[in-house]
Amino acid sequence: MSAYGYDAVVIGGGVSGIMASLTLASRGFKTALVSRGDPVCCLSTGCIDVFSHSDEPLGGIRALLPDHPYSLVGEKGIVDSLSFFLEIMGEAGLPYEGDPGRNRKILTPIGSTKNTCLVPRTMAHADMPPGEYLHVISFQGIKDFFPSYITSRHRNSTYSVYDAGVPTTLGIAARFDDASFLDAFITWLRGLEIPLDRVALPAVLGTIDPDSVMEKISRAIGRKVFEIPTLPPSVPGLRLFRALKRVMQNRGIHLYWGKGVTSVECQGRTVEAVTLATTGRAKRVQGRAFVLATGSFVSGGLFAGRDSVRETVFDLPVAAPGERKDWFNTDFFSGAHGIERAGVRVDRDFRPVGAKIDNLFACGSILAECEIMSLQCGHGLAVATGVAAAKSCAQELS
Amino acid sequence: MVVTFFHDMFHEESSYMIKTDVVIIGGGATGCGIARDLALRGVHHYLVEKGDFANGATGACHGLLHSGARYAVTDPEAARECIGENAILRRIARKCVETTGGLFVRLPGDSKRYRDTFLSNCEEAGISTEVLSATRALDLVPELNPSIEEAVVVPDCSIDPFRLCMLNAFTSRHKGGGILTHHKVIDIVRERGRCTGVKVLDRFTSQIKEIRAKIIINATGAWGDTLARMGGSDAPMTLSKGSLIISNHRLTNMVINRLRPPSDGDIIVPNEAVCLAGTTSIPVDDPDAIEVDPREVDLVATQAEQMLPRFGTTRLIRAYTGVRPLLKAEASDSRSISRGFKIIDHKNGMFSILGGKLSTYRLMAEKTVDAVVEEFGIKARCKTADIPLDGQDELSGYPLSKRLKGIDNIVCECELVDRAQVENAINSLGIQYIGDIQHRTRLGMGPCQGGFCTYRALGIMQETGRLTPDESIEILKHFLQRRFRGIRPALWGDQLREEQLVESIYLGILNMGQRA
Ligand SMILES: Cc1cc2nc3c(=O)[nH]c(=O)nc-3n(C[C@H](O)[C@H](O)[C@H](O)COP(=O)(O)OP(=O)(O)OC[C@H]3O[C@@H](n4cnc5c(N)ncnc54)[C@H](O)[C@@H]3O)c2cc1C
Ligand SMILES: Cc1cc2nc3c(=O)[nH]c(=O)nc-3n(C[C@H](O)[C@H](O)[C@H](O)COP(=O)(O)OP(=O)(O)OC[C@H]3O[C@@H](n4cnc5c(N)ncnc54)[C@H](O)[C@@H]3O)c2cc1C
């Protein structure tokens, strides 16, 4: 078995784990990040929901109970962590904008709007004043995107369909990376003589530099242009993930990707190392402190058995609501199911409660009481708790 | 057939009247079987069903074409009916029946004396049996619990209830019968105490239609008493709820029964790529207010696990429940109530057909139609046992090779249904309901249970102009709510994980939550 030693080892490569490792690295700690697979942000809109359940995220957060992870971070911590995120995205060449004081709107594929907080530039113009004219562009054969859903809900709107030669969002996005494809598209678009004011497309404007693609289109037709995030696989979700990964690499964080932690070694109240499943020899990664960011059920950080919920790496105590019949209420659309509160409970320093381990911290959607679905706070919570857990971890290390 | 349009003075909207000889209420196996029987005897009829075919117990059942062995000890008459019909259906409904064979397995602790009675009663009822050692049984079904004592082979089969209904209705339609699905009988027209017609609500247009007939046949299963009462009579029954679970693997190629007195959770039936395990038996009052209790799921899963251990670890994709329409009896345990059937002549122009089983639907239809033609004074013999179901040749089955053809435009990834199939279903069948598309194409029947593809199918439907965008979103919401009811009781493990993903898509990305 080969062994590698670090100051901090972050387990889980989602937004929370990535933000934790960037925080640790920025404070000079030798940091590794271990992840079994790609995170759920790849499936997301790419936008950072901080608290979409109300129009004012910080206002909504102030009203939360003290055991909500946001309450443990505190308002200043949340605002600072979001600024740090904006700074990172700038460095990555995929700038985001937005203000934690006020939510903004994006458009959904069924023509409804959705509150969110920080958005990539390609969605900045989605928050449009009522009455403006909207023209939607769709693509031949594209799955899960039906422009008539949008035009039927917008009084002043029309749509056209372009044949990109491929039907998948990822396929079309890859075509937009190619300048000659973009030129042909722009020529076609000009021929449509679209009236003012805005043009919306499914989020396929390239995988590498969507801002430039959008700018070029916008300049050519003299209209504001924006993207509508699609169902998974999601191009803006993938862009977000790739951008964050680039910054981690630039900042010297050691990545162990595609390998899950299969066992842990403890000495008294201290975790000393984790072992990774690899095709060849098992790998042992040593650290002085560990951050657990393995996500919730979708990523496998939590697992629901027939009658109880488990944490899958350290077998930490999990707070879960009663019996299985209490996990879900009968209304699909309420989102406020009991299972939304299941997870690892942490103290003010983001140490798991009842774990009997001193050098372990937890963050992200694995935390108890976060209610991501009903509060609509996925990425914001991941950013805020990732940074907060890393700060506590940094204190432990120094 | 005479169709007269007239303006009903008491209603705002125009309405119309249809005249026929017989109206059948209920599009389950029994109602559809009656329609075919009437068609083959040349009697004009209309069938009205409030949902799609197999909307009631027929679509919620286990899909076991009984050999009769299950009833050999407790209900010898039902056993004899079953084996008779079993042989007939294998002959006439080849494309609906999979001749899997069945095993009754005896686990340690299960009574040997029961097994002896079982064998002799089967012989008496004319049900063939063969006793196998545990080793030979495991050769046939490798996933069986290796500690079984022995197993008995019987001619049980797996049957597709939805197809069975469709094919029976096909003959009726072909011979000029009228089939109205998504039409609910809301009233029975009476003149001087006699039932002379039904008022039906077209659930799509909200139009009310009237169908006049000489005879009304009430084949509404668990709703039988409600309809009989609309006609001024009654049809007392005992209703018993049964719940089933579906695994996402076909863990056995044979039907598996437990060799013991009939009890909860002792049957597993393979069906296409999945297995159905069940059932429970709980008395209920209202067939419209039933739900699966998570404890029923646990009970059935635990029992199934004893016969096929992998049932304990496999992913369950859904649970559902149906209501058995049983003949009213004194006994309080609904399992010991006769599975036999009864035809009531209400002497007011209405006949009710009560009780029975899916396996004996044809016989039930035959006896009902015998009574009806006698009333008409017609001497036409029943032919349903001799002529194979029409329309089977056109059915290809669902071979994978065929399903893979349109691979570049797949709508449903789990069941490999492509856009052309969905469009074809919409265009040729004029389907307005998402459930209808699902029944006919298997869209949404796989592990994701329509979580991903229903949105897509509805998008296609509104693009074809069959639905407005708003209507299609409403239907989507309704579908998601109904789907959730089915999967909620069995949500754990991988199924829970996938459900969280589906929720994130609809409540997150599409913002369809209540606060939207
Ligand atoms: C379909 C979908 C759409 C969403 N859309 C939005 C949105 O638009 N806006 C928003 O703000 N939020 C959205 N969310 C919520 C948000 O994406 C998540 O809450 C957030 O990204 C969770 O981040 P995380 O870091 O906690 O965990 P995850 O992103 O789940 O990452 C956990 C990581 O840990 C890894 N891992 C798990 N087990 C191990 C192990 N044993 N060893 C090593 N690694 C392991 C996993 O492979 C994974 O990479 C969406 C969620 C879903 C499912
Ligand atoms: C859990 C369970 C498992 C079973 N397993 C098996 C098995 O494996 N093998 C077997 O042989 N039998 C089985 N049975 C029994 C079998 O399912 C039923 O006996 C049989 O399907 C009854 O068919 P039916 O057509 O009489 O009634 P149903 O299928 O219930 O049909 C009645 C129809 O009437 C319609 N209807 C009601 N009210 C109205 C109205 N006002 N207007 C218009 N239409 C109306 C309903 O929508 C429904 O479609 C099972 C039953 C249950 C509950």
PDB file of C-alpha atoms in Angstrom, chain A residues 40 43-45 53 108-110 112-115 141-149 152-153 159 167 229-232 296-300 303-307 323-325 327-337 339-340 373-376, chain B residues 291 294-295 297-298 301-302 305 311-312 408-410 413 419 452 455-456 458-460 462-463 469-470 472-473 476-477 480-481 483-484 488-494 496-497 499-515:
ATOM      1  CA  VAL A  40     -24.658  16.769  -8.105  1.00  0.00           C
ATOM      2  CA  LEU A  43     -27.051  18.119 -12.696  1.00  0.00           C
ATOM      3  CA  SER A  44     -28.060  21.538 -11.436  1.00  0.00           C
ATOM      4  CA  THR A  45     -28.951  24.833 -13.096  1.00  0.00           C
ATOM      5  CA  HIS A  53     -37.943  30.214  -0.804  1.00  0.00           C
ATOM      6  CA  THR A 108     -37.264  27.585 -16.378  1.00  0.00           C
ATOM      7  CA  PRO A 109     -37.913  25.261 -19.346  1.00  0.00           C
ATOM      8  CA  ILE A 110     -41.624  25.217 -18.511  1.00  0.00           C
ATOM      9  CA  SER A 112     -42.106  29.642 -15.014  1.00  0.00           C
ATOM     10  CA  THR A 113     -39.565  31.777 -13.210  1.00  0.00           C
ATOM     11  CA  LYS A 114     -37.411  30.684 -10.347  1.00  0.00           C
ATOM     12  CA  ASN A 115     -35.700  32.624  -7.585  1.00  0.00           C
ATOM     13  CA  GLY A 141     -34.756  17.246 -31.781  1.00  0.00           C
ATOM     14  CA  ILE A 142     -33.516  18.634 -28.457  1.00  0.00           C
ATOM     15  CA  LYS A 143     -34.847  16.603 -25.555  1.00  0.00           C
ATOM     16  CA  ASP A 144     -36.697  18.044 -22.604  1.00  0.00           C
ATOM     17  CA  PHE A 145     -36.995  21.538 -24.033  1.00  0.00           C
ATOM     18  CA  PHE A 146     -40.365  22.585 -25.464  1.00  0.00           C
ATOM     19  CA  PRO A 147     -40.416  26.294 -26.358  1.00  0.00           C
ATOM     20  CA  SER A 148     -44.212  26.437 -26.505  1.00  0.00           C
ATOM     21  CA  TYR A 149     -44.249  25.994 -22.728  1.00  0.00           C
ATOM     22  CA  SER A 152     -47.680  30.138 -23.881  1.00  0.00           C
ATOM     23  CA  ARG A 153     -46.868  31.824 -20.592  1.00  0.00           C
ATOM     24  CA  TYR A 159     -39.930  30.986 -31.045  1.00  0.00           C
ATOM     25  CA  PRO A 167     -30.073  16.705 -30.467  1.00  0.00           C
ATOM     26  CA  PRO A 229     -31.009  26.022 -17.684  1.00  0.00           C
ATOM     27  CA  THR A 230     -32.207  22.609 -18.892  1.00  0.00           C
ATOM     28  CA  LEU A 231     -32.901  19.318 -17.191  1.00  0.00           C
ATOM     29  CA  PRO A 232     -29.870  17.054 -16.614  1.00  0.00           C
ATOM     30  CA  SER A 296     -26.702  13.455   0.772  1.00  0.00           C
ATOM     31  CA  PHE A 297     -28.611  10.449  -0.648  1.00  0.00           C
ATOM     32  CA  VAL A 298     -28.058  11.261  -4.315  1.00  0.00           C
ATOM     33  CA  SER A 299     -24.262  11.139  -3.935  1.00  0.00           C
ATOM     34  CA  GLY A 300     -24.248   8.357  -1.381  1.00  0.00           C
ATOM     35  CA  PHE A 303     -27.904   5.810   2.703  1.00  0.00           C
ATOM     36  CA  ALA A 304     -31.440   4.917   3.687  1.00  0.00           C
ATOM     37  CA  GLY A 305     -31.974   1.314   4.678  1.00  0.00           C
ATOM     38  CA  ARG A 306     -35.425  -0.138   5.124  1.00  0.00           C
ATOM     39  CA  ASP A 307     -35.776   1.437   8.544  1.00  0.00           C
ATOM     40  CA  GLU A 323     -39.992   5.510  11.253  1.00  0.00           C
ATOM     41  CA  ARG A 324     -39.998   5.114   7.504  1.00  0.00           C
ATOM     42  CA  LYS A 325     -43.618   6.135   7.278  1.00  0.00           C
ATOM     43  CA  TRP A 327     -39.866  10.100   5.972  1.00  0.00           C
ATOM     44  CA  PHE A 328     -42.235  11.306   3.295  1.00  0.00           C
ATOM     45  CA  ASN A 329     -45.537  13.058   3.546  1.00  0.00           C
ATOM     46  CA  THR A 330     -48.198  12.349   0.941  1.00  0.00           C
ATOM     47  CA  ASP A 331     -47.852  15.529  -1.090  1.00  0.00           C
ATOM     48  CA  PHE A 332     -45.135  15.314  -3.705  1.00  0.00           C
ATOM     49  CA  PHE A 333     -45.079  19.061  -4.244  1.00  0.00           C
ATOM     50  CA  SER A 334     -44.661  20.107  -0.632  1.00  0.00           C
ATOM     51  CA  GLY A 335     -40.971  19.243  -0.696  1.00  0.00           C
ATOM     52  CA  ALA A 336     -41.049  19.475   3.092  1.00  0.00           C
ATOM     53  CA  HIS A 337     -40.602  15.776   3.708  1.00  0.00           C
ATOM     54  CA  ILE A 339     -36.244  12.928   5.170  1.00  0.00           C
ATOM     55  CA  GLU A 340     -35.069  16.426   4.147  1.00  0.00           C
ATOM     56  CA  MET A 373     -35.621  21.017  -1.182  1.00  0.00           C
ATOM     57  CA  SER A 374     -38.172  23.096   0.615  1.00  0.00           C
ATOM     58  CA  LEU A 375     -35.945  26.098   1.311  1.00  0.00           C
ATOM     59  CA  GLN A 376     -34.204  25.839  -2.075  1.00  0.00           C
TER      60      GLN A 376
ATOM     61  CA  GLU B 291     -53.539   3.424   0.107  1.00  0.00           C
ATOM     62  CA  PRO B 294     -45.491   1.024   4.483  1.00  0.00           C
ATOM     63  CA  ARG B 295     -46.003  -1.827   6.949  1.00  0.00           C
ATOM     64  CA  VAL B 297     -44.637  -3.350   2.081  1.00  0.00           C
ATOM     65  CA  ASP B 298     -42.384  -4.611   4.852  1.00  0.00           C
ATOM     66  CA  ALA B 301     -41.020  -8.051   1.314  1.00  0.00           C
ATOM     67  CA  THR B 302     -40.178 -10.120   4.386  1.00  0.00           C
ATOM     68  CA  GLU B 305     -37.538 -12.896   1.024  1.00  0.00           C
ATOM     69  CA  PHE B 311     -36.026  -9.989  -2.607  1.00  0.00           C
ATOM     70  CA  GLY B 312     -34.545  -8.559   0.588  1.00  0.00           C
ATOM     71  CA  ASP B 408     -31.626   7.858 -31.623  1.00  0.00           C
ATOM     72  CA  ASN B 409     -34.808   9.368 -30.266  1.00  0.00           C
ATOM     73  CA  ILE B 410     -35.565   7.574 -27.062  1.00  0.00           C
ATOM     74  CA  GLU B 413     -34.747   5.262 -21.256  1.00  0.00           C
ATOM     75  CA  ARG B 419     -40.624   9.296 -29.944  1.00  0.00           C
ATOM     76  CA  PHE B 452     -38.055  11.494 -16.350  1.00  0.00           C
ATOM     77  CA  TYR B 455     -42.372  15.306 -18.806  1.00  0.00           C
ATOM     78  CA  ARG B 456     -41.004  14.462 -22.230  1.00  0.00           C
ATOM     79  CA  LEU B 458     -46.323  15.437 -22.339  1.00  0.00           C
ATOM     80  CA  GLY B 459     -44.090  17.911 -24.118  1.00  0.00           C
ATOM     81  CA  ILE B 460     -44.514  15.889 -27.299  1.00  0.00           C
ATOM     82  CA  GLN B 462     -48.604  19.477 -26.526  1.00  0.00           C
ATOM     83  CA  GLU B 463     -46.379  19.900 -29.574  1.00  0.00           C
ATOM     84  CA  PRO B 469     -49.234  23.708 -22.792  1.00  0.00           C
ATOM     85  CA  ASP B 470     -51.204  24.569 -19.666  1.00  0.00           C
ATOM     86  CA  SER B 472     -50.103  19.347 -20.229  1.00  0.00           C
ATOM     87  CA  ILE B 473     -48.485  20.903 -17.149  1.00  0.00           C
ATOM     88  CA  LEU B 476     -47.912  16.389 -15.375  1.00  0.00           C
ATOM     89  CA  LYS B 477     -48.635  17.637 -11.857  1.00  0.00           C
ATOM     90  CA  LEU B 480     -46.405  13.216 -10.385  1.00  0.00           C
ATOM     91  CA  GLN B 481     -48.738  13.248  -7.435  1.00  0.00           C
ATOM     92  CA  ARG B 483     -46.835   8.373  -9.108  1.00  0.00           C
ATOM     93  CA  PHE B 484     -45.581   9.505  -5.744  1.00  0.00           C
ATOM     94  CA  ARG B 488     -43.843   6.402  -1.347  1.00  0.00           C
ATOM     95  CA  PRO B 489     -44.488   3.220   0.680  1.00  0.00           C
ATOM     96  CA  ALA B 490     -41.391   1.510  -0.758  1.00  0.00           C
ATOM     97  CA  LEU B 491     -38.937   4.390  -0.598  1.00  0.00           C
ATOM     98  CA  TRP B 492     -35.585   3.367   0.714  1.00  0.00           C
ATOM     99  CA  GLY B 493     -32.173   2.454  -0.734  1.00  0.00           C
ATOM    100  CA  ASP B 494     -31.553   3.203  -4.381  1.00  0.00           C
ATOM    101  CA  LEU B 496     -35.101   6.746  -2.461  1.00  0.00           C
ATOM    102  CA  ARG B 497     -31.936   8.088  -3.982  1.00  0.00           C
ATOM    103  CA  GLU B 499     -36.610   9.846  -5.954  1.00  0.00           C
ATOM    104  CA  GLN B 500     -34.518  12.674  -4.501  1.00  0.00           C
ATOM    105  CA  LEU B 501     -33.178  13.298  -7.955  1.00  0.00           C
ATOM    106  CA  VAL B 502     -36.654  13.372  -9.476  1.00  0.00           C
ATOM    107  CA  GLU B 503     -37.786  15.769  -6.761  1.00  0.00           C
ATOM    108  CA  SER B 504     -34.841  18.078  -7.391  1.00  0.00           C
ATOM    109  CA  ILE B 505     -35.760  18.237 -11.046  1.00  0.00           C
ATOM    110  CA  TYR B 506     -39.423  19.090 -10.619  1.00  0.00           C
ATOM    111  CA  LEU B 507     -39.288  21.145  -7.440  1.00  0.00           C
ATOM    112  CA  GLY B 508     -35.832  22.599  -8.031  1.00  0.00           C
ATOM    113  CA  ILE B 509     -34.987  23.078 -11.684  1.00  0.00           C
ATOM    114  CA  LEU B 510     -38.595  23.452 -12.866  1.00  0.00           C
ATOM    115  CA  ASN B 511     -39.769  25.139  -9.658  1.00  0.00           C
ATOM    116  CA  MET B 512     -43.086  23.294  -9.609  1.00  0.00           C
ATOM    117  CA  GLY B 513     -43.320  23.250  -5.817  1.00  0.00           C
ATOM    118  CA  GLN B 514     -46.314  24.635  -4.005  1.00  0.00           C
ATOM    119  CA  ARG B 515     -44.651  27.950  -3.388  1.00  0.00           C
TER     120      ARG B 515
END
